[in-house]
Amino acid sequence: MWNIVCALALLGGAWAKEGQGGEAKGHVTVVVVGATGDLARKYLWQGFFQLYADQVGGGHSFSFYGGALSETDNGTPVLFEILKGLACPPGLTPERCALLRDQFLKLAQYRRLKTAEDYASLSAEVAKAVQQEGLTEAGRLFYLSVPAFAYAGVAENINGSCRPPSGAWLRVVLEKPFGHDLGSAQVLSAQLEKSLKEEEMYRIDHYLGKQVVSQILPFRKENRMSLEPIWNKHHIERIEIVLKETLDAKGRIQFYDQYGVIRDVLQNHLTEVMTLLTMEVPANLRNSQDVMRKKLEVFGALQQLVKSSAVVGQYQAYNAEVQEELNKTKEHVSITPTFAGVVVHLDNSQFDGVPIFLISGKMLDERVGYARVLFKNEVVCVQNPSSVHCKPRQIIFHFGHGDLHLPAVLVSKNLFKPATVEGWKEPEERKDLSLFGLALSDYHVQTPAEQKEAYGLLISQIFRGRRDNFVSAEVLLASWSFWTPLLYALAHEFPRPYPGGAANGNLLDLELHGREVAFLGDGGVVVIPQDGAGGSGGAASAGSFQVTQGKFRGADMVSAWAEELVYRLAADLQEAAEEAVREGGRFHLALSGGSSPLALFHRLALHHYAFPWRHTHVWMVDERCVPLSEPGSNFRALHDHLLHHVRLPYFNAHPMPVQLNQRLCVEEDGGPLAYERDIARQVNGSSFHFVLLGVGYDGHTASLFPGARPEVHGDRLVALTESPAKPHQRMSLTLAAINRARKVGVLVTGKGKHELITQLSRVKDDPQKWPITGVKPNGGKLVWYIDYEALLG
């Protein structure tokens, strides 16, 4: 059936030859569950082909099964299309590679793996074939390349229907994510424990298979005489662990929007690197229990993370990608971070006070990953500041990509000359390259003699039963226990927007304040360029924060880059609030829904500590006809992004009564009239001090949409309206209510609104076609707040 004996003879294998790791020889069955998915296509089958090529003649025979949910007729051609495209492993001649690939294809087949019966049928086929060939089963390796929610069911099927016979090993490989917080990780762990023993599970973090990452502990051990005196708080200034990506999240939005950068990268990849840098080096690096104990000691010493331990950002195009891939309306706002910088501290005698920065993000300036250990330098060079003694003293674990394009370990020559580890070499010197403030010639550099792909290395270790580069249940739960409080603290944090790539400039630079981290210059100081520094009329780049003032549709206009525009609007709001409180003791503010005001809410919550919230009443401009507790509610968004973070008295928040008598927005229930009476009772002359509006792409404002006749509302202040988008029913302030306000601000941001702004600059007043053109405060003031992207495109 598998042509096993024929294949071994053809390849000249010595059947009795002793293999690696002292494993008993015999037949190994490899089953990839999710065999035609993206991960399997890109990495897994290549890794198993590498394993087969390495093990030919080593005494084992193999069979390879690709399992998925599709029927055999549909799945088989897809699988073999993948297998026929496998690249030749390094070191093989084209003839040898062609021979091995042909044998690999003969040993592979597709199976539908959907039910317990499917797994039982597979097990019976394996047992029968092994018996017919006169072989003994060495073990079965299952690689689960499926969503985490399917793990428990697959594990149950393996345990109940597809375990190998007594004496053979079982190894089940699991891909991240292993939960999304501590609670879910505990549930998943408990589910898997019902079917699999801990020693049978290999939780894979492919970062641990990267050659430089797997070299950290051996490097530390091999150079312990040089490192031990300086690997501590007295000599280390800081540690940076960084993974930068240039790609966006397109194609992964369904996953990414639920997880974000901290769960996707920091909680696993970067945390593992941090433990390797800060743990005590075990005596036996291949003893997985020793490695695990040392890692757990690190987690036991970590100081708890709080909101001020982190900063988060989101590239500007992300929200539009979410709306497109998840089929959301343009009013939907995601606050999932695509960038995060976190500072971590250890509470132990070795590293106390040393900041450890974990940083990752998408749409950054380059693709690169590294860990940098920067040492203190007490030398003062009096006559030659460029002397080697005054240059940065540092060790770089360069994972790959970047300007270097290679995995490498670099030690600045003003530290020490490291020992060369077996399998590593010194590359040819490149005089044209500098890294982290030093020319490449100022480093001792070591790179792998042969570059290998991470999945191939880890698959080889799984085959040999090595567990030291895999994540144990205890380490996994310790990591989630460390990260979960921060994730909850940031759940409603609005991330800093950034344009992406080189245009980010210094927007994402961090600075340390004691044991807290903040974006550079996020303390409220704004730099206004002098004449000529930023061009005339408006700023020319995101690095310039000049504010311009002018006129738009006959009303005042303030324009700036988005961040400074929000800064200015927040300042204007506080000024209006303080003036109203001085005059009458209260400030009545009406806020609209949608995505436009979220950055403002973030600014008010974090930076305007003097805002008179105790004397402020917050009203709604409009509301969707959904329960106020649902995510689609404007009041729910207002609560989550602003009210939850400020000290507004409970009775000073005024949600619209969209749900009365257990019904939503029924005219007979009198919700609009009730809200109107509440306004008349508490707001002098029903005249709000400040109404903040946005503008939709179709020119609607509040929930007043094109096609509706404004005059039908007459003098009513609140009305039920119909939206063209779901949910269709809305409650809204009318133009009569809005135009009674002392001040109305209209906030418009984003390049997507440029066409709208162009049209509005040309059209005449027509509230039926363009509701926003009906906003004309009777005795008050209208101000447009338009960012440069919306204004200039």
PDB file of N, CA, C and O in Angstrom, residues 684-743:
ATOM      1  N   ASN A 684     -31.821  75.401  30.144  1.00  0.00           N
ATOM      2  CA  ASN A 684     -32.423  76.723  30.070  1.00  0.00           C
ATOM      3  C   ASN A 684     -32.746  77.078  28.612  1.00  0.00           C
ATOM      4  O   ASN A 684     -31.873  77.125  27.763  1.00  0.00           O
ATOM      5  N   GLY A 685     -34.024  77.288  28.341  1.00  0.00           N
ATOM      6  CA  GLY A 685     -34.473  77.627  26.998  1.00  0.00           C
ATOM      7  C   GLY A 685     -34.256  76.503  25.995  1.00  0.00           C
ATOM      8  O   GLY A 685     -34.283  76.752  24.788  1.00  0.00           O
ATOM      9  N   SER A 686     -34.045  75.288  26.493  1.00  0.00           N
ATOM     10  CA  SER A 686     -33.734  74.126  25.626  1.00  0.00           C
ATOM     11  C   SER A 686     -32.569  74.436  24.694  1.00  0.00           C
ATOM     12  O   SER A 686     -32.496  73.938  23.562  1.00  0.00           O
ATOM     13  N   SER A 687     -31.645  75.246  25.199  1.00  0.00           N
ATOM     14  CA  SER A 687     -30.494  75.676  24.397  1.00  0.00           C
ATOM     15  C   SER A 687     -29.219  75.058  24.974  1.00  0.00           C
ATOM     16  O   SER A 687     -28.711  75.515  26.000  1.00  0.00           O
ATOM     17  N   PHE A 688     -28.722  74.019  24.319  1.00  0.00           N
ATOM     18  CA  PHE A 688     -27.477  73.391  24.767  1.00  0.00           C
ATOM     19  C   PHE A 688     -26.323  74.381  24.647  1.00  0.00           C
ATOM     20  O   PHE A 688     -26.284  75.214  23.739  1.00  0.00           O
ATOM     21  N   HIS A 689     -25.367  74.227  25.549  1.00  0.00           N
ATOM     22  CA  HIS A 689     -24.179  75.080  25.445  1.00  0.00           C
ATOM     23  C   HIS A 689     -23.299  74.662  24.263  1.00  0.00           C
ATOM     24  O   HIS A 689     -22.682  75.519  23.613  1.00  0.00           O
ATOM     25  N   PHE A 690     -23.234  73.334  23.995  1.00  0.00           N
ATOM     26  CA  PHE A 690     -22.380  72.856  22.915  1.00  0.00           C
ATOM     27  C   PHE A 690     -23.000  71.585  22.342  1.00  0.00           C
ATOM     28  O   PHE A 690     -23.330  70.656  23.084  1.00  0.00           O
ATOM     29  N   VAL A 691     -23.170  71.563  21.034  1.00  0.00           N
ATOM     30  CA  VAL A 691     -23.633  70.363  20.328  1.00  0.00           C
ATOM     31  C   VAL A 691     -22.518  69.936  19.382  1.00  0.00           C
ATOM     32  O   VAL A 691     -22.043  70.739  18.568  1.00  0.00           O
ATOM     33  N   LEU A 692     -22.088  68.693  19.511  1.00  0.00           N
ATOM     34  CA  LEU A 692     -21.046  68.175  18.624  1.00  0.00           C
ATOM     35  C   LEU A 692     -21.671  67.220  17.617  1.00  0.00           C
ATOM     36  O   LEU A 692     -22.309  66.231  17.977  1.00  0.00           O
ATOM     37  N   LEU A 693     -21.448  67.513  16.339  1.00  0.00           N
ATOM     38  CA  LEU A 693     -22.008  66.714  15.255  1.00  0.00           C
ATOM     39  C   LEU A 693     -20.894  66.100  14.409  1.00  0.00           C
ATOM     40  O   LEU A 693     -19.757  66.573  14.403  1.00  0.00           O
ATOM     41  N   GLY A 694     -21.257  65.075  13.672  1.00  0.00           N
ATOM     42  CA  GLY A 694     -20.427  64.552  12.594  1.00  0.00           C
ATOM     43  C   GLY A 694     -21.207  64.668  11.305  1.00  0.00           C
ATOM     44  O   GLY A 694     -22.357  65.123  11.286  1.00  0.00           O
ATOM     45  N   VAL A 695     -20.600  64.254  10.215  1.00  0.00           N
ATOM     46  CA  VAL A 695     -21.284  64.256   8.925  1.00  0.00           C
ATOM     47  C   VAL A 695     -21.039  62.920   8.249  1.00  0.00           C
ATOM     48  O   VAL A 695     -19.889  62.484   8.119  1.00  0.00           O
ATOM     49  N   GLY A 696     -22.127  62.264   7.808  1.00  0.00           N
ATOM     50  CA  GLY A 696     -21.976  61.005   7.091  1.00  0.00           C
ATOM     51  C   GLY A 696     -21.592  61.240   5.636  1.00  0.00           C
ATOM     52  O   GLY A 696     -21.649  62.366   5.126  1.00  0.00           O
ATOM     53  N   TYR A 697     -21.208  60.162   4.975  1.00  0.00           N
ATOM     54  CA  TYR A 697     -20.778  60.271   3.576  1.00  0.00           C
ATOM     55  C   TYR A 697     -21.894  60.793   2.675  1.00  0.00           C
ATOM     56  O   TYR A 697     -21.636  61.356   1.611  1.00  0.00           O
ATOM     57  N   ASP A 698     -23.152  60.602   3.111  1.00  0.00           N
ATOM     58  CA  ASP A 698     -24.280  61.070   2.302  1.00  0.00           C
ATOM     59  C   ASP A 698     -24.764  62.450   2.725  1.00  0.00           C
ATOM     60  O   ASP A 698     -25.778  62.936   2.241  1.00  0.00           O
ATOM     61  N   GLY A 699     -24.033  63.088   3.641  1.00  0.00           N
ATOM     62  CA  GLY A 699     -24.416  64.421   4.096  1.00  0.00           C
ATOM     63  C   GLY A 699     -25.361  64.423   5.283  1.00  0.00           C
ATOM     64  O   GLY A 699     -25.802  65.489   5.711  1.00  0.00           O
ATOM     65  N   HIS A 700     -25.669  63.247   5.841  1.00  0.00           N
ATOM     66  CA  HIS A 700     -26.560  63.251   7.006  1.00  0.00           C
ATOM     67  C   HIS A 700     -25.803  63.722   8.237  1.00  0.00           C
ATOM     68  O   HIS A 700     -24.582  63.590   8.334  1.00  0.00           O
ATOM     69  N   THR A 701     -26.518  64.270   9.181  1.00  0.00           N
ATOM     70  CA  THR A 701     -25.953  64.651  10.467  1.00  0.00           C
ATOM     71  C   THR A 701     -26.945  64.259  11.537  1.00  0.00           C
ATOM     72  O   THR A 701     -28.152  64.158  11.284  1.00  0.00           O
ATOM     73  N   ALA A 702     -26.428  64.021  12.765  1.00  0.00           N
ATOM     74  CA  ALA A 702     -27.253  63.386  13.789  1.00  0.00           C
ATOM     75  C   ALA A 702     -27.845  62.129  13.149  1.00  0.00           C
ATOM     76  O   ALA A 702     -27.138  61.372  12.501  1.00  0.00           O
ATOM     77  N   SER A 703     -29.145  61.896  13.303  1.00  0.00           N
ATOM     78  CA  SER A 703     -29.797  60.823  12.534  1.00  0.00           C
ATOM     79  C   SER A 703     -30.856  61.439  11.638  1.00  0.00           C
ATOM     80  O   SER A 703     -31.991  60.989  11.536  1.00  0.00           O
ATOM     81  N   LEU A 704     -30.474  62.522  10.986  1.00  0.00           N
ATOM     82  CA  LEU A 704     -31.311  63.219  10.026  1.00  0.00           C
ATOM     83  C   LEU A 704     -30.748  62.904   8.642  1.00  0.00           C
ATOM     84  O   LEU A 704     -29.646  63.340   8.293  1.00  0.00           O
ATOM     85  N   PHE A 705     -31.494  62.138   7.857  1.00  0.00           N
ATOM     86  CA  PHE A 705     -30.958  61.554   6.632  1.00  0.00           C
ATOM     87  C   PHE A 705     -31.545  62.220   5.383  1.00  0.00           C
ATOM     88  O   PHE A 705     -32.653  62.769   5.428  1.00  0.00           O
ATOM     89  N   PRO A 706     -30.821  62.156   4.268  1.00  0.00           N
ATOM     90  CA  PRO A 706     -31.325  62.732   3.013  1.00  0.00           C
ATOM     91  C   PRO A 706     -32.665  62.106   2.614  1.00  0.00           C
ATOM     92  O   PRO A 706     -32.902  60.923   2.832  1.00  0.00           O
ATOM     93  N   GLY A 707     -33.516  62.939   2.062  1.00  0.00           N
ATOM     94  CA  GLY A 707     -34.818  62.464   1.611  1.00  0.00           C
ATOM     95  C   GLY A 707     -35.944  62.796   2.568  1.00  0.00           C
ATOM     96  O   GLY A 707     -37.104  62.910   2.167  1.00  0.00           O
ATOM     97  N   ALA A 708     -35.596  62.939   3.854  1.00  0.00           N
ATOM     98  CA  ALA A 708     -36.623  63.306   4.841  1.00  0.00           C
ATOM     99  C   ALA A 708     -36.880  64.813   4.772  1.00  0.00           C
ATOM    100  O   ALA A 708     -35.979  65.596   4.476  1.00  0.00           O
ATOM    101  N   ARG A 709     -38.106  65.204   5.058  1.00  0.00           N
ATOM    102  CA  ARG A 709     -38.458  66.628   5.010  1.00  0.00           C
ATOM    103  C   ARG A 709     -38.337  67.216   6.405  1.00  0.00           C
ATOM    104  O   ARG A 709     -39.131  66.893   7.301  1.00  0.00           O
ATOM    105  N   PRO A 710     -37.363  68.098   6.641  1.00  0.00           N
ATOM    106  CA  PRO A 710     -37.145  68.656   7.983  1.00  0.00           C
ATOM    107  C   PRO A 710     -38.357  69.401   8.523  1.00  0.00           C
ATOM    108  O   PRO A 710     -38.587  69.440   9.738  1.00  0.00           O
ATOM    109  N   GLU A 711     -39.139  70.005   7.607  1.00  0.00           N
ATOM    110  CA  GLU A 711     -40.256  70.838   8.083  1.00  0.00           C
ATOM    111  C   GLU A 711     -41.335  70.036   8.786  1.00  0.00           C
ATOM    112  O   GLU A 711     -42.139  70.605   9.551  1.00  0.00           O
ATOM    113  N   VAL A 712     -41.381  68.718   8.560  1.00  0.00           N
ATOM    114  CA  VAL A 712     -42.426  67.928   9.207  1.00  0.00           C
ATOM    115  C   VAL A 712     -42.228  67.881  10.717  1.00  0.00           C
ATOM    116  O   VAL A 712     -43.170  67.626  11.468  1.00  0.00           O
ATOM    117  N   HIS A 713     -41.002  68.131  11.177  1.00  0.00           N
ATOM    118  CA  HIS A 713     -40.750  68.123  12.624  1.00  0.00           C
ATOM    119  C   HIS A 713     -41.201  69.413  13.280  1.00  0.00           C
ATOM    120  O   HIS A 713     -41.381  69.452  14.502  1.00  0.00           O
ATOM    121  N   GLY A 714     -41.361  70.472  12.505  1.00  0.00           N
ATOM    122  CA  GLY A 714     -41.817  71.746  13.057  1.00  0.00           C
ATOM    123  C   GLY A 714     -40.905  72.215  14.165  1.00  0.00           C
ATOM    124  O   GLY A 714     -39.685  72.286  14.015  1.00  0.00           O
ATOM    125  N   ASP A 715     -41.508  72.528  15.318  1.00  0.00           N
ATOM    126  CA  ASP A 715     -40.732  73.000  16.467  1.00  0.00           C
ATOM    127  C   ASP A 715     -40.346  71.860  17.403  1.00  0.00           C
ATOM    128  O   ASP A 715     -39.788  72.115  18.484  1.00  0.00           O
ATOM    129  N   ARG A 716     -40.659  70.626  17.014  1.00  0.00           N
ATOM    130  CA  ARG A 716     -40.271  69.494  17.866  1.00  0.00           C
ATOM    131  C   ARG A 716     -38.762  69.449  18.015  1.00  0.00           C
ATOM    132  O   ARG A 716     -38.012  69.687  17.083  1.00  0.00           O
ATOM    133  N   LEU A 717     -38.308  69.085  19.213  1.00  0.00           N
ATOM    134  CA  LEU A 717     -36.868  69.012  19.479  1.00  0.00           C
ATOM    135  C   LEU A 717     -36.315  67.615  19.250  1.00  0.00           C
ATOM    136  O   LEU A 717     -35.120  67.453  18.989  1.00  0.00           O
ATOM    137  N   VAL A 718     -37.158  66.593  19.368  1.00  0.00           N
ATOM    138  CA  VAL A 718     -36.711  65.198  19.254  1.00  0.00           C
ATOM    139  C   VAL A 718     -37.708  64.454  18.375  1.00  0.00           C
ATOM    140  O   VAL A 718     -38.925  64.669  18.475  1.00  0.00           O
ATOM    141  N   ALA A 719     -37.215  63.574  17.517  1.00  0.00           N
ATOM    142  CA  ALA A 719     -38.109  62.849  16.613  1.00  0.00           C
ATOM    143  C   ALA A 719     -37.549  61.461  16.326  1.00  0.00           C
ATOM    144  O   ALA A 719     -36.346  61.213  16.459  1.00  0.00           O
ATOM    145  N   LEU A 720     -38.441  60.562  15.915  1.00  0.00           N
ATOM    146  CA  LEU A 720     -38.026  59.265  15.399  1.00  0.00           C
ATOM    147  C   LEU A 720     -37.748  59.416  13.907  1.00  0.00           C
ATOM    148  O   LEU A 720     -38.496  60.070  13.197  1.00  0.00           O
ATOM    149  N   THR A 721     -36.671  58.828  13.446  1.00  0.00           N
ATOM    150  CA  THR A 721     -36.281  58.955  12.045  1.00  0.00           C
ATOM    151  C   THR A 721     -35.963  57.569  11.478  1.00  0.00           C
ATOM    152  O   THR A 721     -35.883  56.591  12.210  1.00  0.00           O
ATOM    153  N   GLU A 722     -35.758  57.527  10.149  1.00  0.00           N
ATOM    154  CA  GLU A 722     -35.447  56.278   9.460  1.00  0.00           C
ATOM    155  C   GLU A 722     -34.074  56.406   8.793  1.00  0.00           C
ATOM    156  O   GLU A 722     -33.815  57.356   8.064  1.00  0.00           O
ATOM    157  N   SER A 723     -33.204  55.429   9.042  1.00  0.00           N
ATOM    158  CA  SER A 723     -31.894  55.384   8.424  1.00  0.00           C
ATOM    159  C   SER A 723     -31.899  54.398   7.258  1.00  0.00           C
ATOM    160  O   SER A 723     -32.558  53.359   7.336  1.00  0.00           O
ATOM    161  N   PRO A 724     -31.146  54.676   6.200  1.00  0.00           N
ATOM    162  CA  PRO A 724     -31.043  53.690   5.110  1.00  0.00           C
ATOM    163  C   PRO A 724     -30.219  52.466   5.508  1.00  0.00           C
ATOM    164  O   PRO A 724     -30.292  51.431   4.869  1.00  0.00           O
ATOM    165  N   ALA A 725     -29.427  52.593   6.598  1.00  0.00           N
ATOM    166  CA  ALA A 725     -28.599  51.466   7.064  1.00  0.00           C
ATOM    167  C   ALA A 725     -29.211  50.880   8.326  1.00  0.00           C
ATOM    168  O   ALA A 725     -29.908  51.553   9.080  1.00  0.00           O
ATOM    169  N   LYS A 726     -28.954  49.595   8.541  1.00  0.00           N
ATOM    170  CA  LYS A 726     -29.452  48.949   9.754  1.00  0.00           C
ATOM    171  C   LYS A 726     -28.662  49.418  10.963  1.00  0.00           C
ATOM    172  O   LYS A 726     -27.459  49.663  10.858  1.00  0.00           O
ATOM    173  N   PRO A 727     -29.276  49.506  12.163  1.00  0.00           N
ATOM    174  CA  PRO A 727     -30.718  49.409  12.371  1.00  0.00           C
ATOM    175  C   PRO A 727     -31.409  50.654  11.816  1.00  0.00           C
ATOM    176  O   PRO A 727     -30.944  51.771  12.000  1.00  0.00           O
ATOM    177  N   HIS A 728     -32.522  50.436  11.124  1.00  0.00           N
ATOM    178  CA  HIS A 728     -33.155  51.533  10.397  1.00  0.00           C
ATOM    179  C   HIS A 728     -33.766  52.586  11.315  1.00  0.00           C
ATOM    180  O   HIS A 728     -33.708  53.777  11.019  1.00  0.00           O
ATOM    181  N   GLN A 729     -34.353  52.178  12.414  1.00  0.00           N
ATOM    182  CA  GLN A 729     -35.028  53.131  13.296  1.00  0.00           C
ATOM    183  C   GLN A 729     -34.027  53.880  14.158  1.00  0.00           C
ATOM    184  O   GLN A 729     -33.101  53.280  14.717  1.00  0.00           O
ATOM    185  N   ARG A 730     -34.215  55.190  14.270  1.00  0.00           N
ATOM    186  CA  ARG A 730     -33.340  56.035  15.082  1.00  0.00           C
ATOM    187  C   ARG A 730     -34.178  57.045  15.855  1.00  0.00           C
ATOM    188  O   ARG A 730     -35.340  57.307  15.522  1.00  0.00           O
ATOM    189  N   MET A 731     -33.559  57.611  16.886  1.00  0.00           N
ATOM    190  CA  MET A 731     -34.114  58.765  17.574  1.00  0.00           C
ATOM    191  C   MET A 731     -33.086  59.869  17.482  1.00  0.00           C
ATOM    192  O   MET A 731     -31.886  59.621  17.623  1.00  0.00           O
ATOM    193  N   SER A 732     -33.536  61.092  17.216  1.00  0.00           N
ATOM    194  CA  SER A 732     -32.577  62.152  16.928  1.00  0.00           C
ATOM    195  C   SER A 732     -33.074  63.512  17.392  1.00  0.00           C
ATOM    196  O   SER A 732     -34.287  63.769  17.413  1.00  0.00           O
ATOM    197  N   LEU A 733     -32.131  64.374  17.767  1.00  0.00           N
ATOM    198  CA  LEU A 733     -32.463  65.782  17.891  1.00  0.00           C
ATOM    199  C   LEU A 733     -32.816  66.307  16.503  1.00  0.00           C
ATOM    200  O   LEU A 733     -32.232  65.879  15.501  1.00  0.00           O
ATOM    201  N   THR A 734     -33.738  67.226  16.448  1.00  0.00           N
ATOM    202  CA  THR A 734     -34.123  67.825  15.166  1.00  0.00           C
ATOM    203  C   THR A 734     -33.243  69.038  14.892  1.00  0.00           C
ATOM    204  O   THR A 734     -32.487  69.509  15.756  1.00  0.00           O
ATOM    205  N   LEU A 735     -33.351  69.567  13.665  1.00  0.00           N
ATOM    206  CA  LEU A 735     -32.624  70.795  13.351  1.00  0.00           C
ATOM    207  C   LEU A 735     -33.065  71.939  14.260  1.00  0.00           C
ATOM    208  O   LEU A 735     -32.256  72.803  14.619  1.00  0.00           O
ATOM    209  N   ALA A 736     -34.328  71.921  14.673  1.00  0.00           N
ATOM    210  CA  ALA A 736     -34.817  72.977  15.579  1.00  0.00           C
ATOM    211  C   ALA A 736     -34.057  72.946  16.889  1.00  0.00           C
ATOM    212  O   ALA A 736     -33.685  73.996  17.440  1.00  0.00           O
ATOM    213  N   ALA A 737     -33.826  71.756  17.424  1.00  0.00           N
ATOM    214  CA  ALA A 737     -33.082  71.633  18.689  1.00  0.00           C
ATOM    215  C   ALA A 737     -31.623  72.014  18.499  1.00  0.00           C
ATOM    216  O   ALA A 737     -31.035  72.731  19.320  1.00  0.00           O
ATOM    217  N   ILE A 738     -31.015  71.517  17.403  1.00  0.00           N
ATOM    218  CA  ILE A 738     -29.598  71.793  17.158  1.00  0.00           C
ATOM    219  C   ILE A 738     -29.363  73.283  16.975  1.00  0.00           C
ATOM    220  O   ILE A 738     -28.403  73.857  17.517  1.00  0.00           O
ATOM    221  N   ASN A 739     -30.268  73.944  16.252  1.00  0.00           N
ATOM    222  CA  ASN A 739     -30.062  75.354  15.947  1.00  0.00           C
ATOM    223  C   ASN A 739     -30.373  76.281  17.117  1.00  0.00           C
ATOM    224  O   ASN A 739     -30.145  77.489  17.023  1.00  0.00           O
ATOM    225  N   ARG A 740     -30.869  75.741  18.218  1.00  0.00           N
ATOM    226  CA  ARG A 740     -31.027  76.542  19.431  1.00  0.00           C
ATOM    227  C   ARG A 740     -29.731  76.633  20.240  1.00  0.00           C
ATOM    228  O   ARG A 740     -29.634  77.414  21.187  1.00  0.00           O
ATOM    229  N   ALA A 741     -28.740  75.787  19.914  1.00  0.00           N
ATOM    230  CA  ALA A 741     -27.511  75.700  20.708  1.00  0.00           C
ATOM    231  C   ALA A 741     -26.691  76.979  20.627  1.00  0.00           C
ATOM    232  O   ALA A 741     -26.741  77.714  19.640  1.00  0.00           O
ATOM    233  N   ARG A 742     -25.942  77.228  21.701  1.00  0.00           N
ATOM    234  CA  ARG A 742     -25.053  78.387  21.720  1.00  0.00           C
ATOM    235  C   ARG A 742     -23.856  78.174  20.790  1.00  0.00           C
ATOM    236  O   ARG A 742     -23.351  79.132  20.206  1.00  0.00           O
ATOM    237  N   LYS A 743     -23.414  76.915  20.726  1.00  0.00           N
ATOM    238  CA  LYS A 743     -22.300  76.617  19.821  1.00  0.00           C
ATOM    239  C   LYS A 743     -22.489  75.222  19.252  1.00  0.00           C
ATOM    240  O   LYS A 743     -22.848  74.295  19.966  1.00  0.00           O
TER     241      LYS A 743
END
